[in-house]
Coordinates of C-alpha atoms and ligand atoms in Angstrom, one line a residue:
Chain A
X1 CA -29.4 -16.5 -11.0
X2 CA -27.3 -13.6 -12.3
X3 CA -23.2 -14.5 -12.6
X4 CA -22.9 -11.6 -10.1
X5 CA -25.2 -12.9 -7.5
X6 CA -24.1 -16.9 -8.2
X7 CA -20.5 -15.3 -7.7
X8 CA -21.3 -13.5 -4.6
X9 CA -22.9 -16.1 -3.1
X10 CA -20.1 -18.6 -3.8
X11 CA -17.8 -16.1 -2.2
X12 CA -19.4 -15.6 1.3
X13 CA -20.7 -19.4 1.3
X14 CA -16.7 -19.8 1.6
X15 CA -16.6 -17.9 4.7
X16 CA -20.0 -17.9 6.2
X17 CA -20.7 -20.8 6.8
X18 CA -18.0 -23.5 5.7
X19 CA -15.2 -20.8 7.1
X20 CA -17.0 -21.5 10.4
X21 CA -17.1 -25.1 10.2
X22 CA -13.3 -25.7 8.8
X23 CA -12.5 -23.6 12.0
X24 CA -14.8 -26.0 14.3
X25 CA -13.6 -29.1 12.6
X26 CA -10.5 -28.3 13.3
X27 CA -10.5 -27.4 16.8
X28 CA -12.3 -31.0 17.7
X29 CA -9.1 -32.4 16.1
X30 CA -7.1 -31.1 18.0
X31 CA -9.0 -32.3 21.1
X32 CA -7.3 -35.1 20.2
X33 CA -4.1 -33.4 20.6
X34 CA -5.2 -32.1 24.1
X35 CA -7.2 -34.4 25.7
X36 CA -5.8 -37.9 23.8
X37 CA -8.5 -39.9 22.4
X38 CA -11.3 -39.5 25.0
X39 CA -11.0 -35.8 24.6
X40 CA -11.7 -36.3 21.0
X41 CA -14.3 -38.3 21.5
X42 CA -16.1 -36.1 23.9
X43 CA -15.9 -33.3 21.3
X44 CA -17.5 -35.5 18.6
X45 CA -20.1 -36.8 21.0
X46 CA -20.8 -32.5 22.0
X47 CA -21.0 -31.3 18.6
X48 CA -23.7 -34.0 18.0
X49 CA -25.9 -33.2 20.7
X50 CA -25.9 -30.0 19.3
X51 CA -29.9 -29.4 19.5
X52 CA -31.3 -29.5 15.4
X53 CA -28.0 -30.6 14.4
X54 CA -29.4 -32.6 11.5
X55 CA -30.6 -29.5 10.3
X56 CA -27.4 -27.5 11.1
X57 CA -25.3 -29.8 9.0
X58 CA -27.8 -29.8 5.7
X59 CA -28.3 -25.9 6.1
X60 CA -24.7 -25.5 7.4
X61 CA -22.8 -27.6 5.7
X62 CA -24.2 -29.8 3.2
X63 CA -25.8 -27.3 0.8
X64 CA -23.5 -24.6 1.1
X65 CA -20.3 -27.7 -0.1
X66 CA -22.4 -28.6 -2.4
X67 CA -23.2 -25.1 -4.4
X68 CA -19.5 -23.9 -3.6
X69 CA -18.2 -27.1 -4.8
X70 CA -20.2 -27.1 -8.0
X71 CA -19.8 -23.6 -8.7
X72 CA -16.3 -24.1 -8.0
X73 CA -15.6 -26.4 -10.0
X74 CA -16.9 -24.0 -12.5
X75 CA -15.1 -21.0 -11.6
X76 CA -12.1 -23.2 -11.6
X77 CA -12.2 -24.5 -15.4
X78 CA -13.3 -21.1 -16.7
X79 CA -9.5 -20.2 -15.9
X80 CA -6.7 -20.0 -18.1
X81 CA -3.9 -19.6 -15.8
X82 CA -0.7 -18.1 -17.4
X83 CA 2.0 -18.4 -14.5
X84 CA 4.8 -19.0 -16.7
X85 CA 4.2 -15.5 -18.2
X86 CA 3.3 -13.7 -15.2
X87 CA 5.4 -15.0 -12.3
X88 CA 4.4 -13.3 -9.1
X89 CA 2.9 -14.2 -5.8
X90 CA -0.9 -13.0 -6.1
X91 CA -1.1 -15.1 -9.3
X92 CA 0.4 -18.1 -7.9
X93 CA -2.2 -18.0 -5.5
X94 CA -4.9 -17.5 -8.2
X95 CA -3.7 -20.8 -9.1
X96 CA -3.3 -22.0 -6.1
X97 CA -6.8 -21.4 -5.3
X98 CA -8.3 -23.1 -8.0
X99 CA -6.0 -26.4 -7.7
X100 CA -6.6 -26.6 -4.0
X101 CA -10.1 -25.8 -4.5
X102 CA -10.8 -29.1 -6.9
X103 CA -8.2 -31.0 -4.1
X104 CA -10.6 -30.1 -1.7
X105 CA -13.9 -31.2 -3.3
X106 CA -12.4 -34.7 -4.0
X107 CA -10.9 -34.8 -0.7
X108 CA -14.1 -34.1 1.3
X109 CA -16.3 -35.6 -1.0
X110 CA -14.2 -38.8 0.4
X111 CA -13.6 -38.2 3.8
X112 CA -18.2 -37.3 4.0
X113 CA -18.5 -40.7 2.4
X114 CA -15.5 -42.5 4.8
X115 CA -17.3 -40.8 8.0
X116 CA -20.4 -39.1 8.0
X117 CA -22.0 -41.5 5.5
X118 CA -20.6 -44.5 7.5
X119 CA -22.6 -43.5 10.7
X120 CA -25.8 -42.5 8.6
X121 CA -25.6 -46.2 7.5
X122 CA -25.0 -47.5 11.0
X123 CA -21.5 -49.0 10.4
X124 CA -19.4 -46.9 12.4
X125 CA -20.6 -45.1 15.7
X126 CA -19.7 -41.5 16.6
X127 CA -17.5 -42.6 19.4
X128 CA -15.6 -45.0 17.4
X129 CA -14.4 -42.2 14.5
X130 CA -11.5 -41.4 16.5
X131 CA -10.5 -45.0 15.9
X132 CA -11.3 -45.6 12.0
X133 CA -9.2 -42.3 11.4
X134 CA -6.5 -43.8 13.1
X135 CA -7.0 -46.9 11.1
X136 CA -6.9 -45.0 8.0
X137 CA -3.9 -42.5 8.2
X138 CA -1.4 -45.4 9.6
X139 CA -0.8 -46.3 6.3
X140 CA 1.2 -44.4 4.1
X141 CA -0.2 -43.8 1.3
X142 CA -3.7 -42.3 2.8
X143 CA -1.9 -40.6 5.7
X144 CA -0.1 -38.7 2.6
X145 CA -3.0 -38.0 0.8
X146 CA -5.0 -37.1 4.3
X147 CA -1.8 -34.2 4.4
X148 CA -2.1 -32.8 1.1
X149 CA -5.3 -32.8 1.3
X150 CA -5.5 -30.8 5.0
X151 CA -2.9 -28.2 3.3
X152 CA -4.7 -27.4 0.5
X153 CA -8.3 -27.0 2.7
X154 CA -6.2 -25.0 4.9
X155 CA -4.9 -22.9 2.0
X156 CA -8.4 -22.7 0.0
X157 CA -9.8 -21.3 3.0
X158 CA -7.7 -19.1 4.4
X159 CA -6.3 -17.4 0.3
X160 CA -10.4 -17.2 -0.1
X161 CA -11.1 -15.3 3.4
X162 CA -8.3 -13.1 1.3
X163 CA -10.5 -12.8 -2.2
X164 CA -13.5 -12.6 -0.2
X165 CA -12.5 -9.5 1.8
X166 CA -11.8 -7.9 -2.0
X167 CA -15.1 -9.3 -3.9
X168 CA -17.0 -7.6 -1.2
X169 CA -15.1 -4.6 -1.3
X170 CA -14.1 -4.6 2.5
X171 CA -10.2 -4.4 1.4
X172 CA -9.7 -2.2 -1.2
X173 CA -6.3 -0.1 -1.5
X174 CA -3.3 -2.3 -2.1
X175 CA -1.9 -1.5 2.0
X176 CA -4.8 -3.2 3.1
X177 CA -5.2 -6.2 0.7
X178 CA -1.0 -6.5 2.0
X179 CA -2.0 -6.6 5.4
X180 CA -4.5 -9.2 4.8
X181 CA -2.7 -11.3 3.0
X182 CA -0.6 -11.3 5.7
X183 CA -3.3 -12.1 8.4
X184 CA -4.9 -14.7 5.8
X185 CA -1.1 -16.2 5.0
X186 CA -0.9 -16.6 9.2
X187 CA -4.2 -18.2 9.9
X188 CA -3.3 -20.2 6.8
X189 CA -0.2 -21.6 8.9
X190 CA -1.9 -21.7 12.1
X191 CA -5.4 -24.0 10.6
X192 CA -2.5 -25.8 8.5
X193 CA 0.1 -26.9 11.6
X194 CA -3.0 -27.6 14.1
X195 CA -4.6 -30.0 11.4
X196 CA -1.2 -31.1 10.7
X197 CA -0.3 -31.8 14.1
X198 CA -4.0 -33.8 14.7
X199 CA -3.3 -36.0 11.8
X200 CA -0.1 -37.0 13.9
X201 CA -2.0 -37.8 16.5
X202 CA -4.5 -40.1 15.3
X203 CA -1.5 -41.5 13.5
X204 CA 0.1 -42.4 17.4
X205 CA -0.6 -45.7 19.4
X206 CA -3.5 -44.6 21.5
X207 CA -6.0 -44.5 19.0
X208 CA -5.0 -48.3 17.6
X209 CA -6.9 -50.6 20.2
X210 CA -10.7 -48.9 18.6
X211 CA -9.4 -48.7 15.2
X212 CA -8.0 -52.0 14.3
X213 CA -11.9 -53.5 14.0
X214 CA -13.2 -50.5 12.6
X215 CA -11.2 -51.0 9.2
X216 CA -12.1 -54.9 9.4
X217 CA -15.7 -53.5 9.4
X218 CA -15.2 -50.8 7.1
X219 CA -13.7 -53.1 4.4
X220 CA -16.4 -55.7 4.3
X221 CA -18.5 -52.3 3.5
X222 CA -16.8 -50.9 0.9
X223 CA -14.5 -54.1 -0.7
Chain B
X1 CA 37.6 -0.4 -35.7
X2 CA 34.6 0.7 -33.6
X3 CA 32.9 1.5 -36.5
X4 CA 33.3 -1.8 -37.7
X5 CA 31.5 -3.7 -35.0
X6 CA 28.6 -2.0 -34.8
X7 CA 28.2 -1.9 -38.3
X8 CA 28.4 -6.0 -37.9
X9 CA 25.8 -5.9 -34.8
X10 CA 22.4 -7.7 -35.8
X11 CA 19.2 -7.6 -34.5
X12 CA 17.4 -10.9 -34.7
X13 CA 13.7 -11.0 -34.5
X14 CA 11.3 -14.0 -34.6
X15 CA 7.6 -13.0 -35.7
X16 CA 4.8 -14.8 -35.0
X17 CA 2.5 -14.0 -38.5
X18 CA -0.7 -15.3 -39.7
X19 CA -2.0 -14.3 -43.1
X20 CA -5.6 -14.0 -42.4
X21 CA -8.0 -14.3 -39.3
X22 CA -8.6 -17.8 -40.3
X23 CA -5.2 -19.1 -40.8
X24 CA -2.9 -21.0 -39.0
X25 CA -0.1 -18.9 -37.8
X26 CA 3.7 -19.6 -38.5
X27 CA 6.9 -18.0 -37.2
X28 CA 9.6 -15.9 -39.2
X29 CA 13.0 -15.0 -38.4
X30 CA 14.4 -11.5 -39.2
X31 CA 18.1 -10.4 -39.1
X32 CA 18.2 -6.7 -38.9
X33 CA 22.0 -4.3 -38.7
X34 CA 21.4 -2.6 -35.3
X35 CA 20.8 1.1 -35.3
X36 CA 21.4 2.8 -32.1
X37 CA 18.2 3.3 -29.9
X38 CA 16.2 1.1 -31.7
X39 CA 12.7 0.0 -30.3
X40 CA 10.7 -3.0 -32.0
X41 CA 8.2 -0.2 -34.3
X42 CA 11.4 1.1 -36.1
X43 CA 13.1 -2.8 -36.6
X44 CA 9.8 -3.5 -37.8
X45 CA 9.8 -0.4 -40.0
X46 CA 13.2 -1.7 -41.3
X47 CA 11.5 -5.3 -42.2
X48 CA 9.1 -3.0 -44.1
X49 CA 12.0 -1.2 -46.4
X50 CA 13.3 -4.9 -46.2
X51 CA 10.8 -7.7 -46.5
X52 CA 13.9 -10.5 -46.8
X53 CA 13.7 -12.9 -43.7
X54 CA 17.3 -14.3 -42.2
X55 CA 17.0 -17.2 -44.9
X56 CA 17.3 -14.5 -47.3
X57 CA 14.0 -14.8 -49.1
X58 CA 11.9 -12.5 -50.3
X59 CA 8.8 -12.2 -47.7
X60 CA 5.6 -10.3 -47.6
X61 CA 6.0 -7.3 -44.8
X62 CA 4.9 -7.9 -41.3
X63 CA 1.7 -6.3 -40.8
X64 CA 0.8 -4.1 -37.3
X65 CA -0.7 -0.8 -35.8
X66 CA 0.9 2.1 -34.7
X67 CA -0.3 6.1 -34.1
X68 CA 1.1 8.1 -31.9
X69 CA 4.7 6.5 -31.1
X70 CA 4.8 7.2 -27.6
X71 CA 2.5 4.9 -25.3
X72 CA -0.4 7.2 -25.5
X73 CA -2.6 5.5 -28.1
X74 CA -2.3 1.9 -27.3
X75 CA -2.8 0.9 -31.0
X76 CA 0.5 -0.9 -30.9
X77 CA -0.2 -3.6 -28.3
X78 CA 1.9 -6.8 -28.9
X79 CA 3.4 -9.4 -27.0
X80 CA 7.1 -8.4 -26.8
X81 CA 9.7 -11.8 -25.0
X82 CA 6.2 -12.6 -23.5
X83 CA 5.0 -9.6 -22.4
X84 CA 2.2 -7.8 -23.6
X85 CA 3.5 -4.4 -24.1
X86 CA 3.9 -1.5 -26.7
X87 CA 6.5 -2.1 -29.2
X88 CA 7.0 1.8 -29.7
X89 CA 8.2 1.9 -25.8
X90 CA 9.8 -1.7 -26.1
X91 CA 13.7 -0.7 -26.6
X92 CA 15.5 -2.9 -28.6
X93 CA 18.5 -2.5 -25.9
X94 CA 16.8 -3.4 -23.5
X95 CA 15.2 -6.9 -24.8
X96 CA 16.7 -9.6 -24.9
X97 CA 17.5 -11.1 -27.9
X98 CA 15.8 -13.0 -30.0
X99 CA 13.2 -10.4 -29.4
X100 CA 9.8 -13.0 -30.5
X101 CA 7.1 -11.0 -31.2
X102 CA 3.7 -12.1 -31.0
X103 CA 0.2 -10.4 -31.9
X104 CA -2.1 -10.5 -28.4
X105 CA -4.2 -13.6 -28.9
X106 CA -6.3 -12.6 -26.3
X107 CA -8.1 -10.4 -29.2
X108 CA -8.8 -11.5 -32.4
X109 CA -6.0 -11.6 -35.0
X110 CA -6.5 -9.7 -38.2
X111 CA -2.8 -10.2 -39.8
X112 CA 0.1 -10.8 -38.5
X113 CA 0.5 -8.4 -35.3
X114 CA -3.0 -6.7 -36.4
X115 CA -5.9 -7.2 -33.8
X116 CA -9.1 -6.2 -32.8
X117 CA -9.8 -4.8 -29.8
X118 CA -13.6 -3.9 -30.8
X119 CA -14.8 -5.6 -27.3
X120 CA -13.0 -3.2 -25.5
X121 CA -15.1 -0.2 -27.0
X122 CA -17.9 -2.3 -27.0
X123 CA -17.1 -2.9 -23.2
X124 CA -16.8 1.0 -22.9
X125 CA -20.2 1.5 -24.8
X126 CA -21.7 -1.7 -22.3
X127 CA -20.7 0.5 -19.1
X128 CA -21.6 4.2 -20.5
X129 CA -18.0 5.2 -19.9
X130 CA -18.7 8.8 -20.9
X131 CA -20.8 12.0 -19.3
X132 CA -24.1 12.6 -20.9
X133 CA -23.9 16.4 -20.9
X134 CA -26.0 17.5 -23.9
X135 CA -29.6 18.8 -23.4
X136 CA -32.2 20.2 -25.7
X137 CA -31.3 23.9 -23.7
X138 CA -27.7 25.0 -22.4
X139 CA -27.6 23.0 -19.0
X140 CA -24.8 25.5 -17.9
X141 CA -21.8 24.5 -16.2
X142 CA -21.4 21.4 -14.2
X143 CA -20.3 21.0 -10.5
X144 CA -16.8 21.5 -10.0
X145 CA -14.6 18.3 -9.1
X146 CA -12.4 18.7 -5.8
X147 CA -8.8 19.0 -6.6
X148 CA -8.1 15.9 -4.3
X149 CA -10.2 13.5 -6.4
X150 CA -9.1 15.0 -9.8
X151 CA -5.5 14.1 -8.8
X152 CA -6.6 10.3 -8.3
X153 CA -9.3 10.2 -11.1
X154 CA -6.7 12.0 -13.9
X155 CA -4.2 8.6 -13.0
X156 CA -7.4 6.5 -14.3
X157 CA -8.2 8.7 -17.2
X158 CA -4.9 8.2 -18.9
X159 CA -6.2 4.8 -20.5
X160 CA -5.8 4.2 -23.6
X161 CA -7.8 1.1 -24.2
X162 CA -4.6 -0.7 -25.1
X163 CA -5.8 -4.0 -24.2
X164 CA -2.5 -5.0 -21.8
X165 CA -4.4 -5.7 -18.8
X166 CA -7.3 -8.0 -21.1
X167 CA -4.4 -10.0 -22.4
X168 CA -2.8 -10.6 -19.1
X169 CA -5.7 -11.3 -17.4
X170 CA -6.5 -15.1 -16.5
X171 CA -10.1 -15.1 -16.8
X172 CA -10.5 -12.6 -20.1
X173 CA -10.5 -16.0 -22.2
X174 CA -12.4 -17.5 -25.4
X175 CA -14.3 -20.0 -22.2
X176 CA -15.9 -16.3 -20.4
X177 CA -17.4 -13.0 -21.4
X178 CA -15.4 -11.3 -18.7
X179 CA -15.6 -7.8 -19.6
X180 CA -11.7 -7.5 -18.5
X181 CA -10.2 -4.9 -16.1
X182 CA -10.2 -1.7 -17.9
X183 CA -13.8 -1.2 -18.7
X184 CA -14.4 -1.6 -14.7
X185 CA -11.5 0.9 -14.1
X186 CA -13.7 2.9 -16.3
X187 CA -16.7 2.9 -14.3
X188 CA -14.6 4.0 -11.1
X189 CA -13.9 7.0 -13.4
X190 CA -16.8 8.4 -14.7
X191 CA -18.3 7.6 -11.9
X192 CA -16.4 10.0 -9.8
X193 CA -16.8 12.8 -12.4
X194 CA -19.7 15.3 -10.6
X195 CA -21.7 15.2 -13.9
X196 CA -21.2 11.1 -14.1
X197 CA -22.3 10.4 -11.3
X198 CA -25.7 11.3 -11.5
X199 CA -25.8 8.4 -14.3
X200 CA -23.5 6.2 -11.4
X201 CA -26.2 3.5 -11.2
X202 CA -26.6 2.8 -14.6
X203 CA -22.8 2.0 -14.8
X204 CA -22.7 0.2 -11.6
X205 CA -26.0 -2.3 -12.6
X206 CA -23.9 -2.7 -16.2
X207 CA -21.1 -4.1 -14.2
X208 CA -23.3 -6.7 -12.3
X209 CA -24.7 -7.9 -16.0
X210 CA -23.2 -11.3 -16.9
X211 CA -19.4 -10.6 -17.7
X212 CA -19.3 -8.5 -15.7
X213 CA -17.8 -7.5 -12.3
X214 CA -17.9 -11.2 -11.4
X215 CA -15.9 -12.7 -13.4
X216 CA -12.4 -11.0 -12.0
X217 CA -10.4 -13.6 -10.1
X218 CA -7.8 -11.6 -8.0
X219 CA -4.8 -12.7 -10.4
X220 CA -3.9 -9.1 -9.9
X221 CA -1.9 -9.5 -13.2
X222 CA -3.7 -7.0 -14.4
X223 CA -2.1 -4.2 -12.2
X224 CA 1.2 -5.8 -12.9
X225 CA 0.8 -5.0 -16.5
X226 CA -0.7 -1.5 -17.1
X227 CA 1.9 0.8 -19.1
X228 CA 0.1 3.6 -17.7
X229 CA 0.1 2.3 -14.2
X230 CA -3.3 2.8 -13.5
X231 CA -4.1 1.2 -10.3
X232 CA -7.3 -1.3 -11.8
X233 CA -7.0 -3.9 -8.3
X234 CA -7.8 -0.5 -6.3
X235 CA -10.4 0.2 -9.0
X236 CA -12.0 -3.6 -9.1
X237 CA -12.1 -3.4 -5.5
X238 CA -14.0 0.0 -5.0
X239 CA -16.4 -1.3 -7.4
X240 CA -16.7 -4.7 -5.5
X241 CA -17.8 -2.2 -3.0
X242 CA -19.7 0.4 -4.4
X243 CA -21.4 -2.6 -6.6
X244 CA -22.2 -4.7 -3.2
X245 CA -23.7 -1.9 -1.3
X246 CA -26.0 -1.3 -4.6
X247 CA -26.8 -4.6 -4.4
X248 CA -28.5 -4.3 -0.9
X249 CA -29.5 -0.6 -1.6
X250 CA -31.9 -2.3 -4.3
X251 CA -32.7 -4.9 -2.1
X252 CA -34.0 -3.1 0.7
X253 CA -35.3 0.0 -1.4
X254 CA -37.7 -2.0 -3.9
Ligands
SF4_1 S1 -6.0 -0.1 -18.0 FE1 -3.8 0.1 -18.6 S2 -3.4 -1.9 -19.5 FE2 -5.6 -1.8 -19.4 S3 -6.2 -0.9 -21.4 FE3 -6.0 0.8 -20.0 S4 -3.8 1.5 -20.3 FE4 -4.0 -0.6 -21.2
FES2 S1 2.1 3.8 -31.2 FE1 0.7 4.7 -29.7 S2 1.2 3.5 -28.0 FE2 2.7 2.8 -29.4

């Protein structure tokens, strides 16, 4: 495939679908912020009875990852960033993009294996996620990486709806690709402090009593 | 006594030289008597009448490029305290000092502050950045362009292929082909011109070769850097768009 095409492909794949899903994921977090940890467990066990949803998550969100993360990684090494030279905001971002990008892909390329691949294997259940999160981000040092990690999703996602409104030529004068920076740069904050704000949650008491036997199970799997 | 102190006033310059494409470059100092309203082409002129470096030694004179002397021809491209910019509209006043001067490594080097910028009219050939108006008969005159484009389009058409925006941009780099942001700016161009754009395709389809289009990465440095203040982001973007809806036009039209 031609650069152009690969490149526009990469681009809306950001948005369309793994925009979508970021936004989903992120509001079945925070059921967890609303409705404590039955709420959250209810929104795991709806968005698995979704009907095909084996086939929504491969078409959805599998191979679209995959080719963005790949091509990514690509995009991301072909740079040769120069912000000591040129020290404003939109190149800072430009950075920003492409360090929070390769964050990402690490990140979720851990978190798949932690959650998704533990239930394909039969360790973990759907209903029990709630508690081997919880396990997980009560200790430091992963509840540390789980926030750097949510920040820079949040910020790859919400800077790229920004490039991908100007790769596709939908913003085009510099007013416009203001205002959406500004729009992008407040849904950035909003997907950051809701994700944010679940990650607190898991980290509180409710979640424990599940958890604690989870992470037993967990580490025999992976230790 | 006034005269005295200015007489004393140096200019000290630090060159970044290399004696051949091949070689490895190296750094020289210069100390220059200040002249009032100096800019870097005349210190370097001086060097010329001069070749002694601040140790005092005899040196070979600093090689680099200049035409027109005032920011129309782009031939004296350097990077001036870090910024790529042209050393006949770089003010020694207004530097600060040592002024380092460096040749744009973006490009290849020739000598010292000498490089080539032969992709950039390659990149113009690449994208037809002209108006085919010759025929085998006289074609008579072309449609006339309305006043309210001509004011936007003359902005772009004061390029001079300087190469600023190529060596501030992130992605123009020895790892891509990234055709850089003038050559696209280009396209916007001749592509507004009545006559051009009956060729409009052809330019667009030359932007969504490899290197092409793509392989802009919203740094917006680009924009940043422009002597002429040409607005390429506004440009990039309008071709994002006009290259997109080609894209589906040729999808749903073949
Ligand atoms: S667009 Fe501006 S910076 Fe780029 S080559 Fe033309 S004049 Fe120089
Ligand atoms: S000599 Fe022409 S731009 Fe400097």
């Amino acid at each position: 495939m031609k650069g152009f095409y690969s490149r526009k492909l990469h681009s809306l794949l950001g948005v369309i679908p793994l925009g979508f899903f970021i936004l989903e994921h992120m509001i079945t977090n925070f059921s967890a912020v609303e409705g404590g940890e039955q709420g959250f467990k209810d929104s795991v066990v709806w968005i698995n009875s979704l009907p095909l949803v084996l086939i929504l998550e491969i078409f959805g969100i599998w191979l679209p990852l995959l080719y963005h993360g790949v091509y990514g990684t690509y995009i991301a090494l072909q740079a040769k960033p120069n912000n000591g030279r040129f020290r404003h905001e939109r190149n800072l971002r430009y950075l920003l993009q492409r360090v929070t990008g390769v964050i990402a892909l690490f990140f979720i390329g851990w978190h798949i294996w932690e959650t998704r691949v533990q239930v394909a294997l039969g360790n973990v259940t759907h209903e029990e996620l709630g508690g081997l999160i919880h396990d997980i981000v009560s200790q430091p040092v992963f509840f540390m990486i789980y926030l750097i990690s949510v920040l820079a999703v949040s910020f790859h996602f919400t800077n790229g709806l920004w490039s991908f409104m100007v790769s596709w030529g939908i913003t085009i004068g510099p007013r416009a690709q203001r205002v959406s920076s500004y729009i992008c740069m407040g849904l950035f904050v909003i997907v950051a402090v809701m994700f944010t704000w679940s990650l607190f949650v898991f980290r509180g008491m409710e979640f424990e009593a599940s958890g604690t036997a989870m992470l037993h199970t967990l580490k025999t799997v992976i230790g | 006594m006034a005269e005295i102190t200015t007489a004393a006033k140096k200019v000290k310059l630090i060159v970044t030289r290399q004696d051949a494409p091949e070689s490895a470059p190296y750094t020289e100092e210069f100390e220059l008597n200040y002249r009032p309203g100096m800019n870097v082409i005349s210190a370097l002129m001086e060097i010329q009448r001069n070749p002694v470096n601040a140790k005092g030694d005899h040196t070979v004179p600093v090689c680099w490029e200049f035409n027109c002397l005032e920011e129309v021809c782009g031939a004296c491209s350097m990077v001036i305290n870090g910024k790529p910019r042209q050393a006949c509209a770089a003010l020694v006043d207004k530097l600060e000092q040592p002024i380092r001067i460096e040749p744009m490594k973006t490009f290849p080097v020739v000598r010292d502050l000498i490089i080539d910028r032969s992709r950039m009219f390659n990149a113009l050939k690449r994208v037809k950045a002209w108006i085919p108006i010759d025929g085998t008969y006289d074609l008579g005159p072309g449609p006339r362009m309305p006043e309210k484009k001509r004011q936007w389009a003359y902005e772009l058409s004061k390029c001079m292929t300087c190469g600023v925006c190529l060596e501030a941009c992130p992605n123009v780099n020895e790892k891509t082909n990234f055709i850089g942001p003038a050559a696209i700016s280009q396209v916007r161009l001749f592509n507004a011109h009545p006559t051009g754009e009956m060729n409009a395709e052809e330019r667009l389809e030359a932007l969504m070769e490899d290197g092409g289009i793509e392989g802009c990465g919203n740094s917006q440095n680009c924009v940043r850097a422009c002597p002429k203040g040409i607005p390429l982001t506004t440009s990039i973007a309008e071709m994002n768009k006009q290259t997109t809806k080609h894209m589906f036009k040729r999808w749903l039209t073949s």
